[in-house]
Tab-separated table of C-alpha atoms and ligand atoms in Angstrom:
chain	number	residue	atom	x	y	z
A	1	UNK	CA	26.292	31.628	4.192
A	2	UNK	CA	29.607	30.935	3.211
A	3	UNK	CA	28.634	26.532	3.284
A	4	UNK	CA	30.466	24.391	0.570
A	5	UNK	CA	27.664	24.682	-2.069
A	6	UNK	CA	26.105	28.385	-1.431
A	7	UNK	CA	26.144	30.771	-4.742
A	8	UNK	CA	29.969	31.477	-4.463
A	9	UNK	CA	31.639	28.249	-3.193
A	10	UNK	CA	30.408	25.381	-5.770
A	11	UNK	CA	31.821	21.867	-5.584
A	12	UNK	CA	31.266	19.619	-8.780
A	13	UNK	CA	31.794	16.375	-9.299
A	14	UNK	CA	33.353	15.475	-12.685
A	15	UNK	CA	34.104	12.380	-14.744
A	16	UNK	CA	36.619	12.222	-17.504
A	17	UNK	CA	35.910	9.685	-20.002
A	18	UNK	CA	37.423	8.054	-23.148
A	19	UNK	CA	39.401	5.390	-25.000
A	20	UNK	CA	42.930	4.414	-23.134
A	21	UNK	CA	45.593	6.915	-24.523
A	22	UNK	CA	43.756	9.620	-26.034
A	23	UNK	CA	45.168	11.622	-22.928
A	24	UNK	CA	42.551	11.923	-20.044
A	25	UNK	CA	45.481	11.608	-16.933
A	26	UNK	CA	47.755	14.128	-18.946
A	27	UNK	CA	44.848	16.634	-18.950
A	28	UNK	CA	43.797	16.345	-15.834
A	29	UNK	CA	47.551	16.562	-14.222
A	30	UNK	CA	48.025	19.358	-16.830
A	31	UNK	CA	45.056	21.221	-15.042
A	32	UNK	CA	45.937	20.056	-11.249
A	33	UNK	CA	49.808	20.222	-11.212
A	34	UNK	CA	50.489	22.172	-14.272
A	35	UNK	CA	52.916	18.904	-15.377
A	36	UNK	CA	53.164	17.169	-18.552
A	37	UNK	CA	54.610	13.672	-18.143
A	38	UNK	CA	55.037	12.025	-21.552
A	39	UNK	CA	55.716	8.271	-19.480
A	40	UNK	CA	53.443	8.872	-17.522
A	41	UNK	CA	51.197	5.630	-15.954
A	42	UNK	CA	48.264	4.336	-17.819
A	43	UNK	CA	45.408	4.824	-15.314
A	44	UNK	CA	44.011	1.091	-13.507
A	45	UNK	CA	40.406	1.566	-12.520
A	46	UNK	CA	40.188	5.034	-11.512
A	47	UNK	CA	42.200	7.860	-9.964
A	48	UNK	CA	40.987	11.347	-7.936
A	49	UNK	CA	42.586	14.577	-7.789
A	50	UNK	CA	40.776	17.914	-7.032
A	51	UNK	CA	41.477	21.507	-8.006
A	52	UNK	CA	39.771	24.580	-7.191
A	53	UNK	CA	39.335	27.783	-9.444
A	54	UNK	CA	38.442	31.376	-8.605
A	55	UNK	CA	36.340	32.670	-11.640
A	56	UNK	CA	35.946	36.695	-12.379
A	57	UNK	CA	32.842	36.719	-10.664
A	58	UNK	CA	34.721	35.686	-7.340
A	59	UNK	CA	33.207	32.156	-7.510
A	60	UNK	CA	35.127	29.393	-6.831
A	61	UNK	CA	34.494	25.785	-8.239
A	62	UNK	CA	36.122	22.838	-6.465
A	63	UNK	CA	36.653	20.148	-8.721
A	64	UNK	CA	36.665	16.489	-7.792
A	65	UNK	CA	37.828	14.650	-10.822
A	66	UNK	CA	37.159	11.403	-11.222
A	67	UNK	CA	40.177	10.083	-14.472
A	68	UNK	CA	38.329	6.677	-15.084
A	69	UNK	CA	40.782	4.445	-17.296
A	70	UNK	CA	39.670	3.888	-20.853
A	71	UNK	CA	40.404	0.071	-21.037
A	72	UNK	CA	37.463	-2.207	-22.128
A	73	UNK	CA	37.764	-4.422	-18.927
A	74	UNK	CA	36.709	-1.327	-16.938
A	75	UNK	CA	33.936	-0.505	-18.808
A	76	UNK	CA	31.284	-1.708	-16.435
A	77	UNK	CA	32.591	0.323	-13.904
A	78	UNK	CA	32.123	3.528	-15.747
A	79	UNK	CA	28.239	3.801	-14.445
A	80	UNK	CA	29.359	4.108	-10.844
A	81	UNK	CA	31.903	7.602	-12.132
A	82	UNK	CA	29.040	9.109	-14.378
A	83	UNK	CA	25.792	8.357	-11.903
A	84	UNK	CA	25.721	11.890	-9.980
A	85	UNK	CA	28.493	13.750	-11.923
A	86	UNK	CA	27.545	16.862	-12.518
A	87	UNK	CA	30.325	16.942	-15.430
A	88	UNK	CA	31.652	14.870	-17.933
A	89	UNK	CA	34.143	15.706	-19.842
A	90	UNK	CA	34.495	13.111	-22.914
A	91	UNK	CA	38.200	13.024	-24.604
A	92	UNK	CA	39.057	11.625	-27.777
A	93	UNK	CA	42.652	11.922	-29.538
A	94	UNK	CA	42.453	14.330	-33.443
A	95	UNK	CA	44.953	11.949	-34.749
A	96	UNK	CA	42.835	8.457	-33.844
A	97	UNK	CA	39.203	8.306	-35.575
A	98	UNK	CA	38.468	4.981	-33.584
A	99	UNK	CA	38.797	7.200	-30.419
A	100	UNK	CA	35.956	9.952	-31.602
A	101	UNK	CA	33.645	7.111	-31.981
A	102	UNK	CA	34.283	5.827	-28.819
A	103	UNK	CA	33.168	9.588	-27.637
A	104	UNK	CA	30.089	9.285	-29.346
A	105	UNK	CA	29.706	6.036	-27.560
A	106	UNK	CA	30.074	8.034	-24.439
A	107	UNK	CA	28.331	10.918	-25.407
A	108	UNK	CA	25.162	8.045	-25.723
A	109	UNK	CA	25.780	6.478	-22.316
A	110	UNK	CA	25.329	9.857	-20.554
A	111	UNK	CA	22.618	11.054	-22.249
A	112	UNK	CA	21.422	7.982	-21.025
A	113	UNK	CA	21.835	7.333	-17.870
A	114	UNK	CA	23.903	10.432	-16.661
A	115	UNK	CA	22.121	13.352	-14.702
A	116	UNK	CA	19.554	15.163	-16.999
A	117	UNK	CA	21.352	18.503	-15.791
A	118	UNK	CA	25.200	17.247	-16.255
A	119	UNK	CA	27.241	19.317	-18.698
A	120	UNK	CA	29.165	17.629	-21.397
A	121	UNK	CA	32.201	18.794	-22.951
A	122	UNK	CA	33.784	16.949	-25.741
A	123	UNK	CA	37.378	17.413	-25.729
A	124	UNK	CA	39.547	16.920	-29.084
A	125	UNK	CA	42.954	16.240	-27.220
A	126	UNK	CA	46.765	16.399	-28.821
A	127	UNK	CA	46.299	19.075	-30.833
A	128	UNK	CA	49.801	20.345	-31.096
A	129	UNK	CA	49.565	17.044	-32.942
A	130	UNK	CA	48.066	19.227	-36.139
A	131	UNK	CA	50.168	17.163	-38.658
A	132	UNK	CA	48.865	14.203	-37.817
A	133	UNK	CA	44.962	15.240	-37.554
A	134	UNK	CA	42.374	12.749	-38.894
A	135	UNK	CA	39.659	14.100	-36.757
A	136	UNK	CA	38.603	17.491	-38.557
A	137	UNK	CA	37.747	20.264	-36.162
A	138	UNK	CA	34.466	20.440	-38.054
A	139	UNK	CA	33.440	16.844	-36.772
A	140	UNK	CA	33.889	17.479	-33.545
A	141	UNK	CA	31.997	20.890	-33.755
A	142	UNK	CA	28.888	19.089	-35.036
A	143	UNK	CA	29.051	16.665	-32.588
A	144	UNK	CA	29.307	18.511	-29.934
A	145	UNK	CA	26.368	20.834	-31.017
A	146	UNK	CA	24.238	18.160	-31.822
A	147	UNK	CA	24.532	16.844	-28.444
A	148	UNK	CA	24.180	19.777	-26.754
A	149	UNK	CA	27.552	19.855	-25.049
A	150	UNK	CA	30.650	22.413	-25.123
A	151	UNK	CA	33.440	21.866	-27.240
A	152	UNK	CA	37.182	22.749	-27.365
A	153	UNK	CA	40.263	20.950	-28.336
A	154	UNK	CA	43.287	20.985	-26.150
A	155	UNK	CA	47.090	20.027	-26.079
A	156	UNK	CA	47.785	18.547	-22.626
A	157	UNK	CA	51.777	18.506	-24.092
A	158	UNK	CA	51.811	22.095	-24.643
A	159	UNK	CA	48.673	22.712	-21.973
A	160	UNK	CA	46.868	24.602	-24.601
A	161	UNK	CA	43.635	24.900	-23.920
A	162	UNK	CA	43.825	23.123	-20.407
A	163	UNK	CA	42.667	25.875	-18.262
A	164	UNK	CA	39.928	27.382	-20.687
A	165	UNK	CA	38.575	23.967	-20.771
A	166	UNK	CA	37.961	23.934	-16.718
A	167	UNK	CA	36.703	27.392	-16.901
A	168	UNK	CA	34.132	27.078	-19.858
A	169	UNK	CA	32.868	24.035	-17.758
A	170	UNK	CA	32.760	26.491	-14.743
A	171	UNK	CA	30.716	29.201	-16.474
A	172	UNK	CA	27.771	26.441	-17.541
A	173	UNK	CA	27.854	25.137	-14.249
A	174	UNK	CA	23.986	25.733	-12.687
A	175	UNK	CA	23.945	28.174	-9.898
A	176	UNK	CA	22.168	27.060	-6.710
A	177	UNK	CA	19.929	29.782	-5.999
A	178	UNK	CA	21.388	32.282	-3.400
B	1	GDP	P1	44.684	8.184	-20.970
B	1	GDP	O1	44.778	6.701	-21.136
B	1	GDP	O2	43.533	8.749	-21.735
B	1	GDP	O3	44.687	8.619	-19.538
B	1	GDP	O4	45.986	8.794	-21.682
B	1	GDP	P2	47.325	9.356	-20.984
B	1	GDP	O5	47.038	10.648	-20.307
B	1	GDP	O6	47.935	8.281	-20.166
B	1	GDP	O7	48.200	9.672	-22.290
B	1	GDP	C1	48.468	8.668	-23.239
B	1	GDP	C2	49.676	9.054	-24.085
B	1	GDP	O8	49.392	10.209	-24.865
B	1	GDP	C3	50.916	9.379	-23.255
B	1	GDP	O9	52.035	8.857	-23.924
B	1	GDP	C4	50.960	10.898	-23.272
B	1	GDP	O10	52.270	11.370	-23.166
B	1	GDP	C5	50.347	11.227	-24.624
B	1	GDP	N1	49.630	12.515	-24.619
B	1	GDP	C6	48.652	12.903	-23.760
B	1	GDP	N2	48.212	14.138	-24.072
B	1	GDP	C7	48.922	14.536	-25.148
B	1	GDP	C8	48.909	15.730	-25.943
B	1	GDP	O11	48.151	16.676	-25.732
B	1	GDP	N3	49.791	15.763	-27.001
B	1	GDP	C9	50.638	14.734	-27.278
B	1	GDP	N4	51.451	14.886	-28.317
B	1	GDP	N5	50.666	13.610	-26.548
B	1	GDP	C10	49.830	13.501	-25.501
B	2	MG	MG1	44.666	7.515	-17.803
């Protein structure tokens, strides 16, 4: 019927969470503009963009992101991104270990109080970064799987990654019934 949310036209809302500078506004301007701004802003409250994909099945997916800042002052506010999202992505940084267990922290929160039906991705960001890993890839697999959510890491610098991430998320999405 060719409305906003029939089979082939979805629109999602998503949340992108994490700790401040593990790289949540470089992804999601990686993925919207295609940019990578290495001074760029740190995020104050929250910012939303939107970008739409075609998949291979001639579905599109309109995103509206939601790039919540990862400061501890805004923490409270975090409920009112998450309630209704229908994804979360949850970013952590491979070189900072104190960042992945802020994701778990996340990861808890959503399972929580987030939509029984949202999908989770946990995102291991700056990956072109490899030198300085401290995360292993392993850690982040288990995770993941034990939480029931997709996994990938990513390189917002070198957008490696970027786009697969959006359309993994895309694929999972539920399908209203048509
Ligand atoms: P946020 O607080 O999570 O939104 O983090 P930002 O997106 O503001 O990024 C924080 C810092 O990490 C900035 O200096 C970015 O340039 C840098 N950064 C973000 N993504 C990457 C990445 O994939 N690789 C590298 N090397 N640096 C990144
Ligand atoms: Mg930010």
């Amino acid at each position: 019927n060719g409305g906003p949310n029939d089979a082939k036209n979805l629109k999602v809302k998503l949340v992108v969470l994490g700790s401040s500078g593990v790289g949540k506004s470089c992804i999601v301007l990686r993925f919207v503009r295609g940019q990578f701004d290495p001074t760029s802003k740190v995020t104050v409250g929250a910012s939303f963009l939107s970008q739409t994909i075609a998949l291979q099945d001639s579905t599109t997916v309109k995103f509206e992101i939601w790039d919540t800042a990862g400061q501890e002052r805004y923490a409270a506010l975090a409920p009112l991104y998450y309630r209704g999202a229908a994804v979360a992505i949850v970013v952590y940084d491979i070189t900072n270990p104190e960042s992945f267990a802020k994701a778990q922290y996340w990861i808890k929160e959503l399972l929580k109080h987030g939509s029984p039906e949202i999908v989770m991705a946990l995102v291991g960001n700056k990956a072109d970064l490899h030198e300085k890993r401290e995360v292993p890839v392993q850690d982040g697999i288990d995770c993941a799987e034990k939480n029931g959510m997709f996994f990938i890491e990513t390189s917002a610098k070198t957008s490696d990654n970027i786009n697969q991430l959006f359309e993994e998320i895309a694929k999972r999405l539920p399908r209203p019934d048509s």
